[in-house]
């Protein structure tokens, strides 16, 4: 069951969120401030945190920063009464997954939550994935395009694996570095660019001449196609 932590100081909105999320079949915890939020997440890991920005003691930015500082990738949907672009940009730049401005409809909230969970929930541990013309055999570290093996290094395959198993999600260079390189290897973000450039050459382009790995906002990379698990053969 997907577990959601609600962090909202306004009692009526908190209750509304708890009721609606519970109704939608999520397991829900709710707290009213940042410090209890971190404690609640520590004692029971949330699959998603709905985090109000303005909180009495420790605000949403601080909670988010604390989570990301300890390399916690839990998806965070930020809520705020302030619709200012600066807050939105700040929230996203320090690692929020999405942002919703109050007042919002519960339908909008529900759609955003589902979109985040689709991007971030680990799928059934599929071993072979299909995406457009590609087939990826994860245990064998093999990629095929239209049935032909695409030759790549294990590091390139690892990068590709991160992108395709979180298809649609943008990974920053630093995130890719920490996921695909050993901590003591200390390559630079430029190294990621070089590997992505090599991967693009090897994977080719789509019908419109675009690479399958998109550069997003000059900041990171994203796999552009949908990905699905290959159905196992019937016995
Ligand atoms: Ca508030």
mmCIF file of C-alpha atoms and ligand atoms in Angstrom:
data_model
loop_
_atom_site.group_PDB
_atom_site.id
_atom_site.type_symbol
_atom_site.label_atom_id
_atom_site.label_comp_id
_atom_site.label_asym_id
_atom_site.label_seq_id
_atom_site.Cartn_x
_atom_site.Cartn_y
_atom_site.Cartn_z
ATOM 1 C CA UNK A 1 0.000 0.000 0.000
ATOM 2 C CA UNK A 2 1.321 3.419 -0.922
ATOM 3 C CA UNK A 3 1.996 5.479 2.190
ATOM 4 C CA UNK A 4 1.612 9.257 2.061
ATOM 5 C CA UNK A 5 2.737 11.735 4.685
ATOM 6 C CA UNK A 6 0.795 14.996 4.824
ATOM 7 C CA UNK A 7 2.536 18.004 6.376
ATOM 8 C CA UNK A 8 0.037 20.830 6.735
ATOM 9 C CA UNK A 9 -0.561 23.187 9.660
ATOM 10 C CA UNK A 10 -4.049 24.257 8.674
ATOM 11 C CA UNK A 11 -6.336 21.742 10.468
ATOM 12 C CA UNK A 12 -9.248 21.845 8.006
ATOM 13 C CA UNK A 13 -7.046 21.337 4.962
ATOM 14 C CA UNK A 14 -5.064 18.629 6.749
ATOM 15 C CA UNK A 15 -8.270 16.769 7.553
ATOM 16 C CA UNK A 16 -9.525 17.177 3.994
ATOM 17 C CA UNK A 17 -6.304 15.708 2.638
ATOM 18 C CA UNK A 18 -6.372 12.813 5.096
ATOM 19 C CA UNK A 19 -9.974 12.008 4.234
ATOM 20 C CA UNK A 20 -9.513 12.227 0.492
ATOM 21 C CA UNK A 21 -6.270 10.295 0.337
ATOM 22 C CA UNK A 22 -7.702 7.635 2.628
ATOM 23 C CA UNK A 23 -10.732 7.427 0.380
ATOM 24 C CA UNK A 24 -8.450 6.922 -2.605
ATOM 25 C CA UNK A 25 -6.879 3.935 -0.930
ATOM 26 C CA UNK A 26 -3.627 5.390 0.349
ATOM 27 C CA UNK A 27 -2.348 4.889 3.833
ATOM 28 C CA UNK A 28 -1.959 8.371 5.337
ATOM 29 C CA UNK A 29 -0.117 9.990 8.227
ATOM 30 C CA UNK A 30 -0.532 13.679 8.938
ATOM 31 C CA UNK A 31 1.523 16.121 10.982
ATOM 32 C CA UNK A 32 1.383 19.881 11.428
ATOM 33 C CA UNK A 33 5.012 20.968 11.244
ATOM 34 C CA UNK A 34 8.443 20.216 9.814
ATOM 35 C CA UNK A 35 10.172 18.544 12.728
ATOM 36 C CA UNK A 36 7.386 16.026 13.409
ATOM 37 C CA UNK A 37 7.333 15.454 9.638
ATOM 38 C CA UNK A 38 10.966 14.353 9.583
ATOM 39 C CA UNK A 39 10.357 12.203 12.661
ATOM 40 C CA UNK A 40 7.269 10.583 11.138
ATOM 41 C CA UNK A 41 9.110 9.862 7.900
ATOM 42 C CA UNK A 42 11.981 8.382 9.876
ATOM 43 C CA UNK A 43 9.748 6.018 11.806
ATOM 44 C CA UNK A 44 7.610 5.073 8.826
ATOM 45 C CA UNK A 45 9.002 5.794 5.379
ATOM 46 C CA UNK A 46 6.568 7.631 3.147
ATOM 47 C CA UNK A 47 6.308 6.869 -0.562
ATOM 48 C CA UNK A 48 5.285 10.482 -1.091
ATOM 49 C CA UNK A 49 5.272 13.586 1.096
ATOM 50 C CA UNK A 50 2.707 16.343 0.596
ATOM 51 C CA UNK A 51 4.517 19.278 2.098
ATOM 52 C CA UNK A 52 3.043 22.679 2.866
ATOM 53 C CA UNK A 53 5.522 25.499 2.378
ATOM 54 C CA UNK A 54 4.510 27.823 5.217
ATOM 55 C CA UNK A 55 4.692 25.951 8.511
ATOM 56 C CA UNK A 56 4.948 27.321 12.066
ATOM 57 C CA UNK A 57 8.472 26.292 13.101
ATOM 58 C CA UNK A 58 10.323 24.524 10.314
ATOM 59 C CA UNK A 59 9.079 25.457 6.867
ATOM 60 C CA UNK A 60 8.661 23.282 3.797
ATOM 61 C CA UNK A 61 11.891 24.462 2.186
ATOM 62 C CA UNK A 62 13.844 23.450 5.286
ATOM 63 C CA UNK A 63 12.159 20.048 5.436
ATOM 64 C CA UNK A 64 12.886 19.445 1.767
ATOM 65 C CA UNK A 65 16.476 20.608 2.140
ATOM 66 C CA UNK A 66 16.963 18.303 5.139
ATOM 67 C CA UNK A 67 15.625 15.335 3.172
ATOM 68 C CA UNK A 68 17.747 15.998 0.112
ATOM 69 C CA UNK A 69 20.825 16.697 2.211
ATOM 70 C CA UNK A 70 20.617 13.204 3.597
ATOM 71 C CA UNK A 71 20.124 11.960 -0.004
ATOM 72 C CA UNK A 72 16.570 10.882 0.680
ATOM 73 C CA UNK A 73 14.879 10.638 -2.735
ATOM 74 C CA UNK A 74 11.301 10.498 -1.358
ATOM 75 C CA UNK A 75 9.032 12.308 -3.825
ATOM 76 C CA UNK A 76 7.749 15.619 -2.503
ATOM 77 C CA UNK A 77 4.699 17.516 -3.690
ATOM 78 C CA UNK A 78 4.854 21.049 -2.294
ATOM 79 C CA UNK A 79 1.773 23.060 -1.411
ATOM 80 C CA UNK A 80 1.691 26.769 -1.011
ATOM 81 C CA UNK A 81 -0.666 29.673 -0.797
ATOM 82 C CA UNK A 82 1.860 31.786 -2.593
ATOM 83 C CA UNK A 83 1.918 31.361 -6.342
ATOM 84 C CA UNK A 84 5.021 33.350 -6.920
ATOM 85 C CA UNK A 85 7.370 32.066 -9.540
ATOM 86 C CA UNK A 86 10.362 32.500 -7.235
ATOM 87 C CA UNK A 87 8.941 30.051 -4.684
ATOM 88 C CA UNK A 88 8.038 27.571 -7.367
ATOM 89 C CA UNK A 89 11.506 27.714 -8.867
ATOM 90 C CA UNK A 90 13.154 27.502 -5.472
ATOM 91 C CA UNK A 91 11.061 24.484 -4.480
ATOM 92 C CA UNK A 92 11.805 22.638 -7.685
ATOM 93 C CA UNK A 93 15.475 23.576 -7.659
ATOM 94 C CA UNK A 94 16.001 22.136 -4.194
ATOM 95 C CA UNK A 95 14.348 18.914 -5.178
ATOM 96 C CA UNK A 96 10.554 19.073 -5.017
ATOM 97 C CA UNK A 97 8.958 16.778 -7.578
ATOM 98 C CA UNK A 98 5.934 18.962 -8.168
ATOM 99 C CA UNK A 99 4.205 22.014 -6.815
ATOM 100 C CA UNK A 100 0.580 22.883 -6.243
ATOM 101 C CA UNK A 101 -0.764 26.350 -5.457
ATOM 102 C CA UNK A 102 -3.659 26.744 -3.022
ATOM 103 C CA UNK A 103 -6.518 26.684 -3.485
ATOM 104 C CA UNK A 104 -6.459 23.517 -5.541
ATOM 105 C CA UNK A 105 -9.121 20.958 -6.337
ATOM 106 C CA UNK A 106 -8.867 17.479 -4.902
ATOM 107 C CA UNK A 107 -9.041 16.155 -8.457
ATOM 108 C CA UNK A 108 -5.994 18.176 -9.415
ATOM 109 C CA UNK A 109 -4.200 16.949 -6.305
ATOM 110 C CA UNK A 110 -5.131 13.365 -7.062
ATOM 111 C CA UNK A 111 -3.867 13.639 -10.649
ATOM 112 C CA UNK A 112 -0.556 15.129 -9.536
ATOM 113 C CA UNK A 113 -0.069 12.418 -6.920
ATOM 114 C CA UNK A 114 -0.721 9.677 -9.452
ATOM 115 C CA UNK A 115 1.681 11.258 -11.916
ATOM 116 C CA UNK A 116 4.442 11.431 -9.305
ATOM 117 C CA UNK A 117 3.838 7.863 -8.159
ATOM 118 C CA UNK A 118 3.903 6.593 -11.746
ATOM 119 C CA UNK A 119 7.309 8.188 -12.148
ATOM 120 C CA UNK A 120 8.769 7.157 -8.838
ATOM 121 C CA UNK A 121 7.243 3.901 -7.631
ATOM 122 C CA UNK A 122 9.475 0.991 -8.381
ATOM 123 C CA UNK A 123 7.666 -1.164 -10.884
ATOM 124 C CA UNK A 124 7.442 -4.896 -10.372
ATOM 125 C CA UNK A 125 11.055 -5.972 -10.578
ATOM 126 C CA UNK A 126 10.987 -6.365 -14.336
ATOM 127 C CA UNK A 127 14.171 -7.758 -15.761
ATOM 128 C CA UNK A 128 13.520 -7.096 -19.426
ATOM 129 C CA UNK A 129 12.088 -3.774 -20.544
ATOM 130 C CA UNK A 130 10.746 -2.571 -23.872
ATOM 131 C CA UNK A 131 10.733 1.012 -25.013
ATOM 132 C CA UNK A 132 9.999 2.078 -28.587
ATOM 133 C CA UNK A 133 12.409 0.176 -30.846
ATOM 134 C CA UNK A 134 14.485 -0.933 -27.858
ATOM 135 C CA UNK A 135 14.646 -3.992 -25.708
ATOM 136 C CA UNK A 136 16.756 -3.866 -22.555
ATOM 137 C CA UNK A 137 17.916 -7.006 -20.799
ATOM 138 C CA UNK A 138 18.920 -5.602 -17.420
ATOM 139 C CA UNK A 139 20.651 -8.623 -15.845
ATOM 140 C CA UNK A 140 22.652 -9.245 -19.049
ATOM 141 C CA UNK A 141 23.506 -5.525 -19.452
ATOM 142 C CA UNK A 142 22.356 -5.769 -23.055
ATOM 143 C CA UNK A 143 20.431 -3.297 -25.175
ATOM 144 C CA UNK A 144 18.902 -4.110 -28.544
ATOM 145 C CA UNK A 145 17.534 -1.760 -31.160
ATOM 146 C CA UNK A 146 15.190 -3.449 -33.633
ATOM 147 C CA UNK A 147 16.712 -6.741 -32.590
ATOM 148 C CA UNK A 148 20.356 -5.708 -33.064
ATOM 149 C CA UNK A 149 22.687 -5.523 -30.105
ATOM 150 C CA UNK A 150 23.788 -1.973 -29.261
ATOM 151 C CA UNK A 151 27.356 -2.196 -28.053
ATOM 152 C CA UNK A 152 27.970 -0.167 -24.905
ATOM 153 C CA UNK A 153 30.181 -0.105 -21.857
ATOM 154 C CA UNK A 154 28.848 -1.247 -18.463
ATOM 155 C CA UNK A 155 28.927 2.396 -17.290
ATOM 156 C CA UNK A 156 26.888 3.528 -20.261
ATOM 157 C CA UNK A 157 24.447 0.708 -19.607
ATOM 158 C CA UNK A 158 24.175 1.717 -15.959
ATOM 159 C CA UNK A 159 23.371 5.312 -16.934
ATOM 160 C CA UNK A 160 20.814 4.101 -19.422
ATOM 161 C CA UNK A 161 19.287 1.786 -16.840
ATOM 162 C CA UNK A 162 18.784 4.686 -14.419
ATOM 163 C CA UNK A 163 17.074 6.739 -17.101
ATOM 164 C CA UNK A 164 14.800 4.012 -18.447
ATOM 165 C CA UNK A 165 13.730 2.690 -15.052
ATOM 166 C CA UNK A 166 12.587 6.234 -14.185
ATOM 167 C CA UNK A 167 11.308 7.107 -17.650
ATOM 168 C CA UNK A 168 9.882 10.597 -17.914
ATOM 169 C CA UNK A 169 11.755 11.781 -14.867
ATOM 170 C CA UNK A 170 14.664 14.218 -15.243
ATOM 171 C CA UNK A 171 17.907 13.321 -13.521
ATOM 172 C CA UNK A 172 20.437 16.053 -12.851
ATOM 173 C CA UNK A 173 24.068 15.417 -13.725
ATOM 174 C CA UNK A 174 24.949 15.235 -10.045
ATOM 175 C CA UNK A 175 22.210 12.729 -9.401
ATOM 176 C CA UNK A 176 23.473 10.565 -12.263
ATOM 177 C CA UNK A 177 27.002 10.852 -10.940
ATOM 178 C CA UNK A 178 25.963 9.649 -7.512
ATOM 179 C CA UNK A 179 23.894 6.781 -8.935
ATOM 180 C CA UNK A 180 26.222 5.527 -11.666
ATOM 181 C CA UNK A 181 29.692 6.153 -10.268
ATOM 182 C CA UNK A 182 31.367 4.907 -7.133
ATOM 183 C CA UNK A 183 31.585 7.577 -4.409
ATOM 184 C CA UNK A 184 35.389 7.738 -4.584
ATOM 185 C CA UNK A 185 35.571 7.946 -8.389
ATOM 186 C CA UNK A 186 34.820 11.694 -8.299
ATOM 187 C CA UNK A 187 34.271 12.386 -11.955
ATOM 188 C CA UNK A 188 32.916 15.808 -12.912
ATOM 189 C CA UNK A 189 29.427 16.562 -14.259
ATOM 190 C CA UNK A 190 31.123 16.952 -17.635
ATOM 191 C CA UNK A 191 31.871 13.219 -17.500
ATOM 192 C CA UNK A 192 28.141 12.581 -17.510
ATOM 193 C CA UNK A 193 27.761 14.736 -20.618
ATOM 194 C CA UNK A 194 30.467 12.767 -22.404
ATOM 195 C CA UNK A 195 28.848 9.442 -21.545
ATOM 196 C CA UNK A 196 25.413 10.676 -22.574
ATOM 197 C CA UNK A 197 26.822 11.937 -25.882
ATOM 198 C CA UNK A 198 28.337 8.494 -26.541
ATOM 199 C CA UNK A 199 25.095 6.781 -25.586
ATOM 200 C CA UNK A 200 23.121 9.003 -27.945
ATOM 201 C CA UNK A 201 25.420 8.101 -30.819
ATOM 202 C CA UNK A 202 24.998 4.434 -30.101
ATOM 203 C CA UNK A 203 21.229 4.544 -29.623
ATOM 204 C CA UNK A 204 20.535 6.628 -32.720
ATOM 205 C CA UNK A 205 17.648 9.038 -33.181
ATOM 206 C CA UNK A 206 13.899 8.834 -33.474
ATOM 207 C CA UNK A 207 11.972 9.401 -36.725
ATOM 208 C CA UNK A 208 12.145 13.152 -36.200
ATOM 209 C CA UNK A 209 15.914 13.123 -35.694
ATOM 210 C CA UNK A 210 15.715 13.670 -31.937
ATOM 211 C CA UNK A 211 17.868 11.802 -29.433
ATOM 212 C CA UNK A 212 16.072 9.369 -27.136
ATOM 213 C CA UNK A 213 17.802 10.945 -24.160
ATOM 214 C CA UNK A 214 16.566 14.536 -23.925
ATOM 215 C CA UNK A 215 18.485 17.356 -22.292
ATOM 216 C CA UNK A 216 16.120 19.136 -19.924
ATOM 217 C CA UNK A 217 16.617 22.789 -19.134
ATOM 218 C CA UNK A 218 20.378 22.466 -19.597
ATOM 219 C CA UNK A 219 20.235 20.789 -16.212
ATOM 220 C CA UNK A 220 19.694 17.114 -16.624
ATOM 221 C CA UNK A 221 18.654 14.202 -18.738
ATOM 222 C CA UNK A 222 15.461 12.298 -19.321
ATOM 223 C CA UNK A 223 14.468 9.179 -21.279
ATOM 224 C CA UNK A 224 11.784 10.338 -23.718
ATOM 225 C CA UNK A 225 9.892 7.132 -24.483
ATOM 226 C CA UNK A 226 7.446 5.126 -22.466
ATOM 227 C CA UNK A 227 8.872 1.954 -20.964
ATOM 228 C CA UNK A 228 7.088 -1.286 -20.210
ATOM 229 C CA UNK A 229 8.041 -4.625 -18.823
ATOM 230 C CA UNK A 230 8.286 -7.412 -21.345
ATOM 231 C CA UNK A 231 5.610 -9.978 -20.667
ATOM 232 C CA UNK A 232 7.055 -13.288 -19.636
ATOM 233 C CA UNK A 233 6.434 -16.091 -22.128
ATOM 234 C CA UNK A 234 3.505 -18.346 -21.267
ATOM 235 C CA UNK A 235 4.772 -21.619 -19.854
HETATM 236 CA CA1 LIG B 1 0.627 26.635 6.089
#
